[in-house]
Short mmCIF file of C-alpha atoms in Angstrom, two decimals:
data_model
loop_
_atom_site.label_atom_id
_atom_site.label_comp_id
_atom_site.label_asym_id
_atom_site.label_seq_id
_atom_site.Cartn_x
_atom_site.Cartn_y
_atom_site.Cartn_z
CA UNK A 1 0.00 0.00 0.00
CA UNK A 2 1.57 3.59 -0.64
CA UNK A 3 1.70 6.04 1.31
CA UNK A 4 -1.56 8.10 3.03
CA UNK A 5 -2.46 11.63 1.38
CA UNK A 6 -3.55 14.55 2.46
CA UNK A 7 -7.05 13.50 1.03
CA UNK A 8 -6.73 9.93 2.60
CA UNK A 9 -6.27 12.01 6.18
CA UNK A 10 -9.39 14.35 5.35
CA UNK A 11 -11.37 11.87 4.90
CA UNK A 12 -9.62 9.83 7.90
CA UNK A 13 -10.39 13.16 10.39
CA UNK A 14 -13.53 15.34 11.61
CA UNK A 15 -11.94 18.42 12.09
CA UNK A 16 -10.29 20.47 9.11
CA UNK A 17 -6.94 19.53 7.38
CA UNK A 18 -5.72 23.37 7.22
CA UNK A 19 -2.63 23.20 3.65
CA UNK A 20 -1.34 26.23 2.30
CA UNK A 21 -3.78 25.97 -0.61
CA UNK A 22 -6.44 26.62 2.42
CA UNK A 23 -7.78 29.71 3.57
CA UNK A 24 -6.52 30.57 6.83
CA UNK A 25 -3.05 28.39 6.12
CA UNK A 26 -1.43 31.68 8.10
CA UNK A 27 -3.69 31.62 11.04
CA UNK A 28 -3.80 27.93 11.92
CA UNK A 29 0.62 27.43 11.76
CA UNK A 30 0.86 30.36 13.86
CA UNK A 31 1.98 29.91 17.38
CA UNK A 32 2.06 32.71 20.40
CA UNK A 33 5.97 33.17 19.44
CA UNK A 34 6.17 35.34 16.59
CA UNK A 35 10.15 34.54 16.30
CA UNK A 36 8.47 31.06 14.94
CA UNK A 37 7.54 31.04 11.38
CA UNK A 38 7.50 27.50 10.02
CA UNK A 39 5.73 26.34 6.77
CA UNK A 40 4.21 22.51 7.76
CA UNK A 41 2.52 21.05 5.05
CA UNK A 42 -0.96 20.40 7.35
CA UNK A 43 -2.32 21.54 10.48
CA UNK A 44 -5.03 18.96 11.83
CA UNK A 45 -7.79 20.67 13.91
CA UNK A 46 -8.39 17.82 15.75
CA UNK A 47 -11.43 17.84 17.53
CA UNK A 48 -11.73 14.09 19.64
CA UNK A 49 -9.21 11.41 20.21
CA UNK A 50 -9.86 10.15 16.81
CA UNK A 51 -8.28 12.86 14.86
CA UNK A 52 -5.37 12.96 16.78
CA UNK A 53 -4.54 9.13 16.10
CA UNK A 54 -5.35 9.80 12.49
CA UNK A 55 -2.89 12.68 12.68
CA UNK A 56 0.08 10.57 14.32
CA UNK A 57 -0.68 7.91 11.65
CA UNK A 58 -0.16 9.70 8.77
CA UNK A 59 2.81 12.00 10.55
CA UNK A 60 4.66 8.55 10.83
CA UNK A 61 3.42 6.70 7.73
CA UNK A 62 4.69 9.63 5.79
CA UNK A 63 8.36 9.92 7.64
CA UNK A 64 6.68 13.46 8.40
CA UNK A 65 8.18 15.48 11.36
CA UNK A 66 4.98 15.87 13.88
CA UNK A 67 4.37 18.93 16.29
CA UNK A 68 2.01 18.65 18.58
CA UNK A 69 0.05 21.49 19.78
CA UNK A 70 -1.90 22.37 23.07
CA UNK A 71 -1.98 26.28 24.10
CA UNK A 72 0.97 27.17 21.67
CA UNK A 73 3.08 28.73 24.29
CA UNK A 74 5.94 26.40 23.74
CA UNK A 75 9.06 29.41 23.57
CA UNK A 76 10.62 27.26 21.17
CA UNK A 77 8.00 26.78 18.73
CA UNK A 78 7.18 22.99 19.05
CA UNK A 79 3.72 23.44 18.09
CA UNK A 80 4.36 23.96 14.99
CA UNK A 81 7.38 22.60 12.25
CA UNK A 82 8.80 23.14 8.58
CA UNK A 83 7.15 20.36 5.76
CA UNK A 84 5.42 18.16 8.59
CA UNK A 85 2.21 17.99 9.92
CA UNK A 86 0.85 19.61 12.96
CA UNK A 87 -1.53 17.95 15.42
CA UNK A 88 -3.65 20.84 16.70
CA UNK A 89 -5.63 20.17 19.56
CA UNK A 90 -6.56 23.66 20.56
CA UNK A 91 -10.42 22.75 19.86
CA UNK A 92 -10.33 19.85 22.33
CA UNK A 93 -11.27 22.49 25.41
CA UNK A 94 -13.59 20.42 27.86
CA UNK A 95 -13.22 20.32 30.90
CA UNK A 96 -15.16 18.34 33.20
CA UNK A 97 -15.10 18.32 36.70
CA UNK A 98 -16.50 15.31 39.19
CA UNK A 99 -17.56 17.47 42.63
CA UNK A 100 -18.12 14.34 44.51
CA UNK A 101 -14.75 12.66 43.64
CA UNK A 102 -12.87 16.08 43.20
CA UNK A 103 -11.50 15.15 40.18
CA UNK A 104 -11.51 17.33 36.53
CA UNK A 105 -10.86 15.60 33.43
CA UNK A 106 -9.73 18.78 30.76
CA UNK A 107 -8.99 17.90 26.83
CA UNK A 108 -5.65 18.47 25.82
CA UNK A 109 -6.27 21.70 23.82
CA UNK A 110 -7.47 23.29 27.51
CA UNK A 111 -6.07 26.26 28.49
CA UNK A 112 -5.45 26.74 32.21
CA UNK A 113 -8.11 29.88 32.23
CA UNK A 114 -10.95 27.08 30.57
CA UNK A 115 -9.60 24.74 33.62
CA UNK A 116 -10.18 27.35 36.15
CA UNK A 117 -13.92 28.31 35.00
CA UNK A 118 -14.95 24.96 35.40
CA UNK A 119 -13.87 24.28 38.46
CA UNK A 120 -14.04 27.45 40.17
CA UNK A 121 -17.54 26.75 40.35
CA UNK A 122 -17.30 24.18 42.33
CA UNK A 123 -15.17 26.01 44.58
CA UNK A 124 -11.97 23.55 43.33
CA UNK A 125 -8.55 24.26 41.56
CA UNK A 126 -5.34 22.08 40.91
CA UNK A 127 -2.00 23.97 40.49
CA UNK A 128 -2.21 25.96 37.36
CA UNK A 129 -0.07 28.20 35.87
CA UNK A 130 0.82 32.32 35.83
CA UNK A 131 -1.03 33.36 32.62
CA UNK A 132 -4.75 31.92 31.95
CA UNK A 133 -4.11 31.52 28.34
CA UNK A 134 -1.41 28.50 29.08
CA UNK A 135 -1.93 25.37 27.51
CA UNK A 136 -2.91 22.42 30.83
CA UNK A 137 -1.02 20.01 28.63
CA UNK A 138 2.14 21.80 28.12
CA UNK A 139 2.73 23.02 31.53
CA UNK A 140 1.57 19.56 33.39
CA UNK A 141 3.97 17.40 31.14
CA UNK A 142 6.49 19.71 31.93
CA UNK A 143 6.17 19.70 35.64
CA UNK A 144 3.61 22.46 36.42
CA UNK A 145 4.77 25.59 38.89
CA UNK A 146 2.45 27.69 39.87
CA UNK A 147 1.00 30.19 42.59
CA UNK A 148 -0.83 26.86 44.53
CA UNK A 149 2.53 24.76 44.59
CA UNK A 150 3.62 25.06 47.87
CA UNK A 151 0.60 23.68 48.83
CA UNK A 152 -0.88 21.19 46.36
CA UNK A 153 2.07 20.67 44.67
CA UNK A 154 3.25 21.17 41.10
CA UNK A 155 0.83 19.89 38.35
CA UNK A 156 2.14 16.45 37.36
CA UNK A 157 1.46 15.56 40.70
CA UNK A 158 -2.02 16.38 40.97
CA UNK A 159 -2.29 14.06 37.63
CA UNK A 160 -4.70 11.40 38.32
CA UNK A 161 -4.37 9.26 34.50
CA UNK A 162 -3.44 10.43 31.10
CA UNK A 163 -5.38 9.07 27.44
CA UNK A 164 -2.13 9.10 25.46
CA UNK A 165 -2.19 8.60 21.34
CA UNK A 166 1.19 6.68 21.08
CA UNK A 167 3.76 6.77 18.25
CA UNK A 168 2.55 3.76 17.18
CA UNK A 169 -1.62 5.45 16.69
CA UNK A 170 -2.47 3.39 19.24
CA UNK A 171 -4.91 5.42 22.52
CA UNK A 172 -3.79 4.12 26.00
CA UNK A 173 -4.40 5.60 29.29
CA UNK A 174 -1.18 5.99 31.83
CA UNK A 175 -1.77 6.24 35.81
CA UNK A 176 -0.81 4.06 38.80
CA UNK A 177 -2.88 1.15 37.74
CA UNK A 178 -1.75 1.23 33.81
CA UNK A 179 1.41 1.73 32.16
CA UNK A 180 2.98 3.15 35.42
CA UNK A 181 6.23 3.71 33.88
CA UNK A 182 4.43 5.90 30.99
CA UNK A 183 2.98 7.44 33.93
CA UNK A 184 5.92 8.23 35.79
CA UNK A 185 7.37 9.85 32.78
CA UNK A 186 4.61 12.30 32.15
CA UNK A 187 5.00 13.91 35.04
CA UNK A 188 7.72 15.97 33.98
CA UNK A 189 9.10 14.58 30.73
CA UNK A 190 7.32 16.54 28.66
CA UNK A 191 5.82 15.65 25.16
CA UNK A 192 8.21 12.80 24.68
CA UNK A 193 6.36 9.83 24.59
CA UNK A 194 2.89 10.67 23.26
CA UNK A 195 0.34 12.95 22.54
CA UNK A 196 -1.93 13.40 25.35
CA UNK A 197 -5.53 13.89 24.65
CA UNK A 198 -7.04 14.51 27.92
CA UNK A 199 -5.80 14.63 31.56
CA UNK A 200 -7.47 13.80 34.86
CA UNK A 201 -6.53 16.01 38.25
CA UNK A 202 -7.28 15.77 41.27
CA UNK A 203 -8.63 18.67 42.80
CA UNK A 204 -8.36 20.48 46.50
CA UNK A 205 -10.75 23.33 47.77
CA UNK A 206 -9.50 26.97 46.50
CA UNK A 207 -12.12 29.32 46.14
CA UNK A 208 -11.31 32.77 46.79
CA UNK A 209 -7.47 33.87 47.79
CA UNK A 210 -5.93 36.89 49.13
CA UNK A 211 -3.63 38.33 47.10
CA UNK A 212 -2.39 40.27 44.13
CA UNK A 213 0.84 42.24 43.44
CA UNK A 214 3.20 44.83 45.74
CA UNK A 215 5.82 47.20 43.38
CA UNK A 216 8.77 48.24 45.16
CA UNK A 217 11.20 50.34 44.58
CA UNK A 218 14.61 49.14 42.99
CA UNK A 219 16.49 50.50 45.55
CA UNK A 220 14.81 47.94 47.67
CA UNK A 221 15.39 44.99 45.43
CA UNK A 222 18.31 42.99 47.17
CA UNK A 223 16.39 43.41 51.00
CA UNK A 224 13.35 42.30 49.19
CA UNK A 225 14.86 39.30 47.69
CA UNK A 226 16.81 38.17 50.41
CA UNK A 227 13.49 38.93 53.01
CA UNK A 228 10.96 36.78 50.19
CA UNK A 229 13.68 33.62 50.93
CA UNK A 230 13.59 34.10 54.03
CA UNK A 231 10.33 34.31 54.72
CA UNK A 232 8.68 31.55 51.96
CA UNK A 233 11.24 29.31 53.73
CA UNK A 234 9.08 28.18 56.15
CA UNK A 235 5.76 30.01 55.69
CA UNK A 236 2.60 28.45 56.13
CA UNK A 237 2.00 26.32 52.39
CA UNK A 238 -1.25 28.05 51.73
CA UNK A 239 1.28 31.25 50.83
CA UNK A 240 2.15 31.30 47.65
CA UNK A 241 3.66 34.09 45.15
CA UNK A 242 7.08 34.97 43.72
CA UNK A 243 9.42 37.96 43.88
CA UNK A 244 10.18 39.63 40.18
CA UNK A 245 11.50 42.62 38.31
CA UNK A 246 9.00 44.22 36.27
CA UNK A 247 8.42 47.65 34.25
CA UNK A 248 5.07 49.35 35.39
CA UNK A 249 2.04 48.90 32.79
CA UNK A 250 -0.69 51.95 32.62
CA UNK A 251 -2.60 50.22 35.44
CA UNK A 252 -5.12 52.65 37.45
CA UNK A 253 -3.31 51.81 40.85
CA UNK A 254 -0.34 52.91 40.02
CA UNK A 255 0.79 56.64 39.61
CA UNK A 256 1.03 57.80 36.39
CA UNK A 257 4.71 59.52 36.62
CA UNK A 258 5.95 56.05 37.57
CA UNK A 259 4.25 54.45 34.27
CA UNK A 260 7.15 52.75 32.53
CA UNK A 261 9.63 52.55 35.57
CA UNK A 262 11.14 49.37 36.80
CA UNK A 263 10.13 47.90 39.94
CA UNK A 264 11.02 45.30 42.14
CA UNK A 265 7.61 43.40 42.75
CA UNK A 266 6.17 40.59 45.44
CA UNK A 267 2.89 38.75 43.62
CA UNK A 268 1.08 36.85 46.60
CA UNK A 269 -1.10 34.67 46.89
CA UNK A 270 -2.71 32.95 50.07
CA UNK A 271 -5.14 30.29 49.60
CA UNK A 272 -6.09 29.75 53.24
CA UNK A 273 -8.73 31.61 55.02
CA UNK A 274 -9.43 34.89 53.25
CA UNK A 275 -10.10 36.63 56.49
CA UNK A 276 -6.73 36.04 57.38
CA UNK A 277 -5.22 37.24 54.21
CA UNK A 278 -4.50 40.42 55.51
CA UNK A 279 -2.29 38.98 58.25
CA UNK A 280 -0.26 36.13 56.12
CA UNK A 281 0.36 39.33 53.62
CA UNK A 282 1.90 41.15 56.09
CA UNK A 283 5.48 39.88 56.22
CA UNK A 284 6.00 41.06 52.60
CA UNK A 285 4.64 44.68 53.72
CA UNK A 286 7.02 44.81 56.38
CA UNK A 287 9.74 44.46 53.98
CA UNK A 288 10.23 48.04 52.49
CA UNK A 289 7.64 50.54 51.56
CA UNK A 290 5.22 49.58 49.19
CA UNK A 291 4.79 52.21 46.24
CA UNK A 292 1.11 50.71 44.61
CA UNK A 293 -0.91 47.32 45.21
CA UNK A 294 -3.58 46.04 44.23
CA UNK A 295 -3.96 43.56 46.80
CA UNK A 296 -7.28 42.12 48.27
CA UNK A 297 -9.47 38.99 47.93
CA UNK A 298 -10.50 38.01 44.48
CA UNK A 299 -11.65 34.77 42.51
CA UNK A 300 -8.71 32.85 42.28
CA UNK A 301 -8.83 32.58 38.66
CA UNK A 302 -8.36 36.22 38.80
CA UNK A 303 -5.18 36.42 39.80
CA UNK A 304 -4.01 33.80 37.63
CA UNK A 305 -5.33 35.61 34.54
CA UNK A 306 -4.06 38.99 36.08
CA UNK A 307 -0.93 38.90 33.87
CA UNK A 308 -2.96 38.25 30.21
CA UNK A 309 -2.74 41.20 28.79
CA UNK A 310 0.81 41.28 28.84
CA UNK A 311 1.78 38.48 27.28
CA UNK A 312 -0.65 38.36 24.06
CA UNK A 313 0.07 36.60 21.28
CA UNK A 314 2.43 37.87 18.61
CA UNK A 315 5.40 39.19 20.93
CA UNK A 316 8.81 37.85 20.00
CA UNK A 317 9.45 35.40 23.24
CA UNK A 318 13.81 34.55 24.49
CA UNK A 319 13.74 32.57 27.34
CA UNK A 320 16.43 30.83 30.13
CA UNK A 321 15.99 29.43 33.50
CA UNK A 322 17.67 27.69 36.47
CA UNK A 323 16.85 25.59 39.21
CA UNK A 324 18.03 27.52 42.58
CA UNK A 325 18.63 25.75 46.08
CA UNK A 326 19.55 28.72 47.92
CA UNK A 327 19.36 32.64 47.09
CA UNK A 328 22.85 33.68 47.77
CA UNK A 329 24.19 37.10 48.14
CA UNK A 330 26.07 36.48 45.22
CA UNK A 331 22.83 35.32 43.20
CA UNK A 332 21.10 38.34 44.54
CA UNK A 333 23.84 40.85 43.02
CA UNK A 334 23.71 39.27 39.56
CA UNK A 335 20.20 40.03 39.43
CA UNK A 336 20.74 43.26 40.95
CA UNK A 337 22.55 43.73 37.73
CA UNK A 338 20.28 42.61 35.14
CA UNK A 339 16.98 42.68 36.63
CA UNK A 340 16.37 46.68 36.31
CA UNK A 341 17.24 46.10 32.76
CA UNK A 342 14.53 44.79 31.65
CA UNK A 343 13.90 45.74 28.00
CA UNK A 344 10.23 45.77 27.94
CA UNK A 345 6.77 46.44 29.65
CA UNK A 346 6.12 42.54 28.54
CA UNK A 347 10.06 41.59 29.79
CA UNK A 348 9.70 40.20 33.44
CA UNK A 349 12.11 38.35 35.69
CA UNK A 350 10.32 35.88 38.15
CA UNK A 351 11.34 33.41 41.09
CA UNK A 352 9.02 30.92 41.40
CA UNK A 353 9.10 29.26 45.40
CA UNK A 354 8.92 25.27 44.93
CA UNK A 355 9.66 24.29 48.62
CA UNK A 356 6.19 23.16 50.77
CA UNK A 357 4.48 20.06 48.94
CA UNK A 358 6.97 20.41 46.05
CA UNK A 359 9.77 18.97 48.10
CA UNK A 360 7.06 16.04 49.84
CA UNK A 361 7.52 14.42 46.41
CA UNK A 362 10.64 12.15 46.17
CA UNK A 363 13.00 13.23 43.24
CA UNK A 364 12.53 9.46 41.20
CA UNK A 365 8.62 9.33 42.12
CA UNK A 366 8.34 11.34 39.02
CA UNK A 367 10.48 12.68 36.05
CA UNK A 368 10.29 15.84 37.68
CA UNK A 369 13.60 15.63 39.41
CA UNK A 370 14.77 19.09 41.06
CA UNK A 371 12.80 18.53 44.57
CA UNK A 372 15.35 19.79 46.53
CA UNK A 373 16.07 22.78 44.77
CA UNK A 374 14.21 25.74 46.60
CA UNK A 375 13.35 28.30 43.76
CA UNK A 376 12.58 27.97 40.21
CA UNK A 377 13.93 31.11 38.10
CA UNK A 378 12.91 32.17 34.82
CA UNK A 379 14.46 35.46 32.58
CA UNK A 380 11.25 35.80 30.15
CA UNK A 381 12.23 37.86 27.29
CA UNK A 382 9.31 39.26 25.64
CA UNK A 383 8.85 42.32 23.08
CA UNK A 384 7.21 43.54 20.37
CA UNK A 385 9.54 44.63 17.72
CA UNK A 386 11.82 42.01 15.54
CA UNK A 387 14.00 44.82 14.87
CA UNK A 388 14.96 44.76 18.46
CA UNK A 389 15.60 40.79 18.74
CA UNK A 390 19.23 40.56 19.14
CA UNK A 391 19.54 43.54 22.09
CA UNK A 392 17.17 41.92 23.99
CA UNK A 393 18.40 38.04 23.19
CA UNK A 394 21.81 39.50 24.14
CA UNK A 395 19.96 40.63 27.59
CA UNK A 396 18.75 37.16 28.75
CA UNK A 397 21.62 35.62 27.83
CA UNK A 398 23.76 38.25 29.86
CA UNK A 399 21.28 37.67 32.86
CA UNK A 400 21.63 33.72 32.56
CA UNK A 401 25.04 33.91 32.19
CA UNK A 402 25.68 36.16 35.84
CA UNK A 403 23.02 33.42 37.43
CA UNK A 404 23.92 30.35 36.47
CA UNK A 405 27.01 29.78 38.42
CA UNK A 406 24.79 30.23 41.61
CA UNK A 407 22.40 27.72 40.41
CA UNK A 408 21.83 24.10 39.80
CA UNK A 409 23.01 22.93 36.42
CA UNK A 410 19.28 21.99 35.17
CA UNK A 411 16.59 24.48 34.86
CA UNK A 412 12.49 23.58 34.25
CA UNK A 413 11.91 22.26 31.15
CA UNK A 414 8.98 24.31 30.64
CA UNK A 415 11.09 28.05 30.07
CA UNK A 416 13.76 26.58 27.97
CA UNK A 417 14.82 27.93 24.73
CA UNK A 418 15.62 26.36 21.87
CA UNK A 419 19.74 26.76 22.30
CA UNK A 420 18.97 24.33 25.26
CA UNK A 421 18.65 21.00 23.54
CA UNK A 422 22.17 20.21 25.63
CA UNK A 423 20.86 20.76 28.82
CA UNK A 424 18.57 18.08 28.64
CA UNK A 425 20.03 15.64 31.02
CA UNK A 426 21.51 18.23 33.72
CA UNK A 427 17.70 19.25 33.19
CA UNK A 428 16.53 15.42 34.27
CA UNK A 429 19.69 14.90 36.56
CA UNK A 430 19.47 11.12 37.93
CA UNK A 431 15.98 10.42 36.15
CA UNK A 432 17.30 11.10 32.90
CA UNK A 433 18.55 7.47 31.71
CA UNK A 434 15.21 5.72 32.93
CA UNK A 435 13.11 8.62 30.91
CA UNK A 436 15.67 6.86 28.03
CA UNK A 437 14.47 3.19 28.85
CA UNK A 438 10.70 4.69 28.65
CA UNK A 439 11.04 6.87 25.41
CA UNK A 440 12.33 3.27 24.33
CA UNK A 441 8.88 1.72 24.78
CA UNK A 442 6.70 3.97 23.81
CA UNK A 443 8.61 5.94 20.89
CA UNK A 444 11.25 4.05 19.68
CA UNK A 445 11.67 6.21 16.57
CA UNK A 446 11.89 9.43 18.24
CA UNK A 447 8.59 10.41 16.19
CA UNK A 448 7.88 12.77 19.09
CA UNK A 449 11.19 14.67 19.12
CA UNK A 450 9.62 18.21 18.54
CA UNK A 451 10.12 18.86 22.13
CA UNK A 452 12.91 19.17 24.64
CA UNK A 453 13.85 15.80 23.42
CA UNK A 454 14.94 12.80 24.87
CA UNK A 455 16.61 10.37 22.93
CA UNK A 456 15.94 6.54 22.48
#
């Protein structure tokens, strides 16, 4: 039999076959990166399970390179590739939630904002992400880090069972009763092994928080960073947030003249008790003065939407990151350097605490391996204008560059770039060789290598 066409997968799938002889060819190989511009010769709109097996079929039948994409956020541009075919699940968006068992089961084209509607309602969350517009795939296979970590724990490990489409177009679920070591990998190994139609969580009771985000002034910077790692060290788990550099946008609570500055910032969040918000908060108010804040209760899908409208689609995105065990003086200089520097409004700095239920997980229980580092750091370059791509490149890697030696040698998968392809088994540390044994299984021909890959 020859080879499948692009008719023989139209009439295979339910959802549209999007070639550049299509209307809206632009629009569908787009991803949120718009450093990315690859040419793939289809882009599947899957809409069920179906498609998406279809779509790995013909990917593999063809010797096609295969993207697979969720949210699109991926830095890199995974979810999308030159002359191969893109599996787009950005229609699958359900999300169901099970009150009684405290369990959601979300489609793996769910964003973490479509995640938080549903079960919001039932008062119910899981450890999501910063921005709403996320992918729950992308960030959960990656690990997950969040503003509920410290007390839930990162994503993966609020991941009940996974329907995976494997290499071979095979569907197959993964949790502790099936294909454990599938299962294991998941959580944290990113889209190695398959492409994962929908994911079940479990879920805790988050409502309402306390929260929102404190600008300081630079000057202020190294107390507040060396006061935030003090205090998250052993603060109640409930608190969650994350210190960060970040230029003032036109927002009504701050003053106008200081539109455009750069500001050292606390974002909080406490999930316990609203009515004692106010009090948990205070330790961070105590730290310097506080120039504007918009801090009070709110939905807690609120605050992790908060940061939307800076990160829309279409900037140019540079990222690096490091896994951090302790905050040093040293550490604290080198962003005392860089941090102030950032290049744009959408440019931020943030350092993510990932002690608290994080570090309850044992380092081989899942692929996620850093669970004794304290902090998770990420330099997210993000601007507007091409023109201005290698200045502000040339800024993260300058940043990365003065951190790194007072960090651990892996940073979370999730923020790296596509230069990082050689950090990949710092990034795993002692996990990384059985993540090998499983991408063996379950993808011997390295048909999902449009990731941070792992080799068979």
């Amino acid at each position: 039999m020859g080879k499948p066409s692009i008719d023989d997968l139209r009439e295979r799938v339910r959802g549209a076959v999007v070639t550049a002889q299509d209307d809206g060819y632009d629009e569908a190989r787009a991803v949120n990166n718009a450093m990315i511009d690859r040419k793939p010769v289809a882009v599947v709109r899957c809409v069920n399970a179906g498609d998406v097996m279809a779509t790995v079929d013909f990917a593999r039948d063809n010797a096609l390179d295969l993207a697979v994409r969720g949210g699109g956020h991926s830095v890199p541009g995974f979810g999308t590739c030159d002359d191969g075919v893109v599996a787009d699940l950005s229609g699958m968006r359900s999300v169901r939630v099970d009150p009684a068992a405290r369990t959601a089961r979300a489609d793996g084209g769910a964003t973490w904002g479509d995640f938080n509607a549903a079960t919001h309602a039932f008062g119910l969350a899981a450890t999501g992400g910063i921005i709403s517009t996320t992918g729950v795939g992308g960030l959960t296979l990656g690990g997950g880090i969040g503003y509920l970590a410290r007390g839930l724990g990162l994503s993966c490990d609020n991941l009940v069972s996974a329907d995976v489409v494997t290499a071979e177009g095979q569907l197959i679920t993964a949790s502790e009763e099936e294909n454990q070591d599938l299962f294991w990998a998941l959580r944290g190994g990113s889209g190695n092994f398959g492409a994962v139609t929908s994911f079940e969580f479990r879920l805790s009771p988050v409502k309402d928080i306390y929260g929102g985000p404190m600008l300081f002034e630079l000057d202020d910077a190294a107390t507040l960073l060396r006061s935030f790692s003090e205090i998250i060290a052993d603060a109640p788990e409930q608190l969650g947030g994350f210190p960060a550099f970040q230029i003032a946008p036109p927002l009504p609570f701050i003053p106008e003249d200081r539109h455009g500055d750069p500001f050292a910032l606390i974002v909080a969040c406490w999930a316990g008790p609203v009515e004692e918000g106010e009090r948990a908060l205070q330790p961070f108010h105590d730290i310097a003065p506080v120039v504007a804040e918009h801090v009070g209760p709110m939905p807690y899908p609120a605050l992790n939407s908060a940061f939307d409208a800076l990160v829309p689609p279409g900037l140019q995105h540079y990222w690096k990151a490091n896994f951090v065990t302790d905050l040093t003086d040293e550490a604290i200089e080198a962003h005392l350097r860089f941090g102030p520097q950032l290049p744009a409004v959408n440019s931020t700095v943030h350092i993510y605490p990932i002690n608290g239920a994080c570090h309850r997980v044992a380092p081989d229980d899942t692929a996620f391996a850093y669970r004794d580092a304290n902090f998770a750091t990420v330099i997210a370059g993000m601007w507007p204008d091409p023109a201005e791509n290698d200045a502000n490149i040339g800024w993260v890697r300058d940043y990365y560059e003065a951190t790194a030696p007072h960090s651990e040698e892996g940073g979370y998968i999730n923020f790296m770039a596509d230069d990082d392809q050689g950090r990949i088994r710092a990034n795993y540390k002692g996990n990384y060789d059985r993540l090998v044994e499983v991408k063996r299984t379950y993808d011997p021909g390295n048909l999902f290598h449009l990731n941070q890959n792992i080799r068979p």
